[in-house]
C-alpha positions as protocol buffer text, in pm:
chain_id: "A"
residue {
  index: 1
  type: MET
  ca { x: 0 y: 0 z: 0 }
}
residue {
  index: 2
  type: PHE
  ca { x: 272 y: 247 z: 98 }
}
residue {
  index: 3
  type: ALA
  ca { x: 476 y: 159 z: -210 }
}
residue {
  index: 4
  type: ASN
  ca { x: 177 y: 245 z: -427 }
}
residue {
  index: 5
  type: LEU
  ca { x: 121 y: 571 z: -238 }
}
residue {
  index: 6
  type: ASN
  ca { x: 490 y: 657 z: -271 }
}
residue {
  index: 7
  type: ARG
  ca { x: 477 y: 589 z: -645 }
}
residue {
  index: 8
  type: ASN
  ca { x: 156 y: 790 z: -692 }
}
residue {
  index: 9
  type: LEU
  ca { x: 212 y: 1058 z: -427 }
}
residue {
  index: 10
  type: LEU
  ca { x: 116 y: 1348 z: -652 }
}
residue {
  index: 11
  type: LYS
  ca { x: -207 y: 1184 z: -767 }
}
residue {
  index: 12
  type: ALA
  ca { x: -299 y: 1090 z: -409 }
}
residue {
  index: 13
  type: VAL
  ca { x: -232 y: 1441 z: -277 }
}
residue {
  index: 14
  type: MET
  ca { x: -430 y: 1602 z: -558 }
}
residue {
  index: 15
  type: LEU
  ca { x: -730 y: 1375 z: -496 }
}
residue {
  index: 16
  type: ALA
  ca { x: -713 y: 1418 z: -118 }
}
residue {
  index: 17
  type: ASP
  ca { x: -685 y: 1796 z: -153 }
}
residue {
  index: 18
  type: GLY
  ca { x: -984 y: 1792 z: -386 }
}
residue {
  index: 19
  type: ALA
  ca { x: -1199 y: 1587 z: -150 }
}
residue {
  index: 20
  type: PHE
  ca { x: -1105 y: 1794 z: 154 }
}
residue {
  index: 21
  type: SER
  ca { x: -1164 y: 2120 z: -34 }
}
residue {
  index: 22
  type: LEU
  ca { x: -1514 y: 2004 z: -132 }
}
residue {
  index: 23
  type: VAL
  ca { x: -1603 y: 1910 z: 226 }
}
residue {
  index: 24
  type: ALA
  ca { x: -1454 y: 2229 z: 372 }
}
residue {
  index: 25
  type: GLY
  ca { x: -1618 y: 2444 z: 106 }
}
residue {
  index: 26
  type: ALA
  ca { x: -1958 y: 2290 z: 165 }
}
residue {
  index: 27
  type: GLY
  ca { x: -1918 y: 2343 z: 539 }
}
residue {
  index: 28
  type: LEU
  ca { x: -1820 y: 2707 z: 497 }
}
residue {
  index: 29
  type: VAL
  ca { x: -2113 y: 2774 z: 265 }
}
residue {
  index: 30
  type: ALA
  ca { x: -2364 y: 2595 z: 488 }
}
residue {
  index: 31
  type: LEU
  ca { x: -2237 y: 2742 z: 815 }
}
residue {
  index: 32
  type: ALA
  ca { x: -2105 y: 3081 z: 702 }
}
residue {
  index: 33
  type: GLY
  ca { x: -2285 y: 3277 z: 975 }
}
residue {
  index: 34
  type: PRO
  ca { x: -2177 y: 3072 z: 1277 }
}
residue {
  index: 35
  type: ILE
  ca { x: -1823 y: 3032 z: 1145 }
}
residue {
  index: 36
  type: ALA
  ca { x: -1792 y: 3407 z: 1080 }
}
residue {
  index: 37
  type: GLY
  ca { x: -1902 y: 3469 z: 1439 }
}
residue {
  index: 38
  type: LEU
  ca { x: -1629 y: 3239 z: 1568 }
}
residue {
  index: 39
  type: LEU
  ca { x: -1363 y: 3406 z: 1352 }
}
residue {
  index: 40
  type: GLY
  ca { x: -1443 y: 3754 z: 1480 }
}
residue {
  index: 41
  type: ALA
  ca { x: -1733 y: 3983 z: 1561 }
}
residue {
  index: 42
  type: SER
  ca { x: -1678 y: 4195 z: 1250 }
}
residue {
  index: 43
  type: VAL
  ca { x: -1616 y: 3909 z: 1005 }
}
residue {
  index: 44
  type: ASP
  ca { x: -1882 y: 3918 z: 733 }
}
residue {
  index: 45
  type: PRO
  ca { x: -2055 y: 3583 z: 672 }
}
residue {
  index: 46
  type: ALA
  ca { x: -2057 y: 3667 z: 298 }
}
residue {
  index: 47
  type: ILE
  ca { x: -1676 y: 3651 z: 299 }
}
residue {
  index: 48
  type: VAL
  ca { x: -1682 y: 3311 z: 469 }
}
residue {
  index: 49
  type: GLY
  ca { x: -1942 y: 3188 z: 220 }
}
residue {
  index: 50
  type: SER
  ca { x: -1736 y: 3322 z: -70 }
}
residue {
  index: 51
  type: VAL
  ca { x: -1430 y: 3134 z: 52 }
}
residue {
  index: 52
  type: GLY
  ca { x: -1650 y: 2825 z: 69 }
}
residue {
  index: 53
  type: LEU
  ca { x: -1765 y: 2872 z: -290 }
}
residue {
  index: 54
  type: PHE
  ca { x: -1404 y: 2915 z: -400 }
}
residue {
  index: 55
  type: LEU
  ca { x: -1310 y: 2592 z: -221 }
}
residue {
  index: 56
  type: LEU
  ca { x: -1589 y: 2405 z: -398 }
}
residue {
  index: 57
  type: GLY
  ca { x: -1440 y: 2508 z: -733 }
}
residue {
  index: 58
  type: TRP
  ca { x: -1088 y: 2439 z: -608 }
}
residue {
  index: 59
  type: GLY
  ca { x: -1195 y: 2091 z: -502 }
}
residue {
  index: 60
  type: VAL
  ca { x: -1351 y: 2012 z: -840 }
}
residue {
  index: 61
  type: PHE
  ca { x: -1034 y: 2136 z: -1013 }
}
residue {
  index: 62
  type: HIS
  ca { x: -816 y: 1910 z: -796 }
}
residue {
  index: 63
  type: LEU
  ca { x: -1034 y: 1605 z: -848 }
}
residue {
  index: 64
  type: ALA
  ca { x: -1031 y: 1659 z: -1225 }
}
residue {
  index: 65
  type: ALA
  ca { x: -657 y: 1730 z: -1234 }
}
residue {
  index: 66
  type: GLY
  ca { x: -578 y: 1428 z: -1017 }
}
residue {
  index: 67
  type: ARG
  ca { x: -770 y: 1173 z: -1225 }
}
residue {
  index: 68
  type: PRO
  ca { x: -500 y: 1091 z: -1484 }
}
residue {
  index: 69
  type: ALA
  ca { x: -226 y: 847 z: -1381 }
}
residue {
  index: 70
  type: GLN
  ca { x: 16 y: 1138 z: -1412 }
}
residue {
  index: 71
  type: PRO
  ca { x: -144 y: 1479 z: -1355 }
}
residue {
  index: 72
  type: ARG
  ca { x: -52 y: 1740 z: -1615 }
}
residue {
  index: 73
  type: ALA
  ca { x: 227 y: 1983 z: -1536 }
}
residue {
  index: 74
  type: ALA
  ca { x: 11 y: 2291 z: -1601 }
}
residue {
  index: 75
  type: ALA
  ca { x: -253 y: 2175 z: -1352 }
}
residue {
  index: 76
  type: ILE
  ca { x: 11 y: 2097 z: -1091 }
}
residue {
  index: 77
  type: GLY
  ca { x: 167 y: 2439 z: -1144 }
}
residue {
  index: 78
  type: ILE
  ca { x: -172 y: 2604 z: -1090 }
}
residue {
  index: 79
  type: ALA
  ca { x: -234 y: 2395 z: -777 }
}
residue {
  index: 80
  type: ILE
  ca { x: 105 y: 2477 z: -626 }
}
residue {
  index: 81
  type: ALA
  ca { x: 76 y: 2848 z: -713 }
}
residue {
  index: 82
  type: GLY
  ca { x: -274 y: 2858 z: -566 }
}
residue {
  index: 83
  type: ASP
  ca { x: -155 y: 2699 z: -244 }
}
residue {
  index: 84
  type: GLY
  ca { x: 130 y: 2948 z: -222 }
}
residue {
  index: 85
  type: LEU
  ca { x: -109 y: 3239 z: -275 }
}
residue {
  index: 86
  type: TRP
  ca { x: -340 y: 3100 z: -6 }
}
residue {
  index: 87
  type: VAL
  ca { x: -51 y: 3095 z: 243 }
}
residue {
  index: 88
  type: LEU
  ca { x: 55 y: 3450 z: 150 }
}
residue {
  index: 89
  type: ALA
  ca { x: -303 y: 3578 z: 171 }
}
residue {
  index: 90
  type: SER
  ca { x: -343 y: 3413 z: 512 }
}
residue {
  index: 91
  type: ALA
  ca { x: -28 y: 3586 z: 637 }
}
residue {
  index: 92
  type: ALA
  ca { x: -155 y: 3919 z: 502 }
}
residue {
  index: 93
  type: ILE
  ca { x: -491 y: 3872 z: 676 }
}
residue {
  index: 94
  type: LEU
  ca { x: -320 y: 3788 z: 1004 }
}
residue {
  index: 95
  type: LEU
  ca { x: -103 y: 4099 z: 978 }
}
residue {
  index: 96
  type: MET
  ca { x: -361 y: 4347 z: 852 }
}
residue {
  index: 97
  type: ALA
  ca { x: -687 y: 4230 z: 1010 }
}
residue {
  index: 98
  type: ARG
  ca { x: -573 y: 4095 z: 1345 }
}
residue {
  index: 99
  type: GLU
  ca { x: -777 y: 4358 z: 1531 }
}
residue {
  index: 100
  type: GLN
  ca { x: -1097 y: 4228 z: 1371 }
}
residue {
  index: 101
  type: LEU
  ca { x: -1023 y: 3861 z: 1440 }
}
residue {
  index: 102
  type: SER
  ca { x: -1081 y: 3665 z: 1757 }
}
residue {
  index: 103
  type: THR
  ca { x: -802 y: 3457 z: 1905 }
}
residue {
  index: 104
  type: LEU
  ca { x: -978 y: 3151 z: 1768 }
}
residue {
  index: 105
  type: GLY
  ca { x: -1002 y: 3321 z: 1427 }
}
residue {
  index: 106
  type: MET
  ca { x: -630 y: 3396 z: 1419 }
}
residue {
  index: 107
  type: ALA
  ca { x: -546 y: 3041 z: 1528 }
}
residue {
  index: 108
  type: ALA
  ca { x: -778 y: 2891 z: 1266 }
}
residue {
  index: 109
  type: ILE
  ca { x: -632 y: 3100 z: 984 }
}
residue {
  index: 110
  type: ALA
  ca { x: -275 y: 3018 z: 1092 }
}
residue {
  index: 111
  type: LEU
  ca { x: -352 y: 2646 z: 1127 }
}
residue {
  index: 112
  type: VAL
  ca { x: -516 y: 2625 z: 785 }
}
residue {
  index: 113
  type: ALA
  ca { x: -224 y: 2816 z: 630 }
}
residue {
  index: 114
  type: LEU
  ca { x: 20 y: 2565 z: 779 }
}
residue {
  index: 115
  type: ALA
  ca { x: -189 y: 2274 z: 650 }
}
residue {
  index: 116
  type: VAL
  ca { x: -200 y: 2430 z: 301 }
}
residue {
  index: 117
  type: LEU
  ca { x: 177 y: 2483 z: 313 }
}
residue {
  index: 118
  type: ASP
  ca { x: 226 y: 2116 z: 402 }
}
residue {
  index: 119
  type: ILE
  ca { x: 0 y: 2007 z: 116 }
}
residue {
  index: 120
  type: MET
  ca { x: 190 y: 2237 z: -121 }
}
residue {
  index: 121
  type: LEU
  ca { x: 520 y: 2080 z: -16 }
}
residue {
  index: 122
  type: LEU
  ca { x: 378 y: 1730 z: -71 }
}
residue {
  index: 123
  type: LYS
  ca { x: 267 y: 1838 z: -419 }
}
residue {
  index: 124
  type: LEU
  ca { x: 619 y: 1966 z: -489 }
}
residue {
  index: 125
  type: VAL
  ca { x: 774 y: 1637 z: -373 }
}
residue {
  index: 126
  type: GLY
  ca { x: 523 y: 1437 z: -578 }
}
residue {
  index: 127
  type: TRP
  ca { x: 581 y: 1653 z: -885 }
}
residue {
  index: 128
  type: ARG
  ca { x: 955 y: 1609 z: -850 }
}
residue {
  index: 129
  type: ARG
  ca { x: 913 y: 1232 z: -830 }
}
residue {
  index: 130
  type: GLN
  ca { x: 681 y: 1233 z: -1131 }
}
residue {
  index: 131
  type: THR
  ca { x: 925 y: 1428 z: -1345 }
}
residue {
  index: 132
  type: GLY
  ca { x: 1228 y: 1238 z: -1217 }
}
residue {
  index: 133
  type: ALA
  ca { x: 1403 y: 1563 z: -1123 }
}
């Protein structure tokens, strides 16, 4: 099992990222109001819902890109760039909007950013293995 995962790391990470993004996106859309309240008193539920809608699209993209035995380089480049932008945007939010966020909100944004960074690094390792670099 682990040998197969090691051989198909990129595909597995893309599919897992897609599935998680769909679940997280659906949760953010369905529970935008309560989640916004937990993130901070001034956090607009429409922003939380919009992030959820984005994640639904992001999840579909990852599932489609991860279907081939070897995902295409352009799709992997988009996925890695998107993850990097997510991490940078999270850092910017933590720096610029910390007064509007609750402690739980700051912790949640930081934790998700770290998870996305880890996923991005796994994609990079998988891509490197796929290309033999």
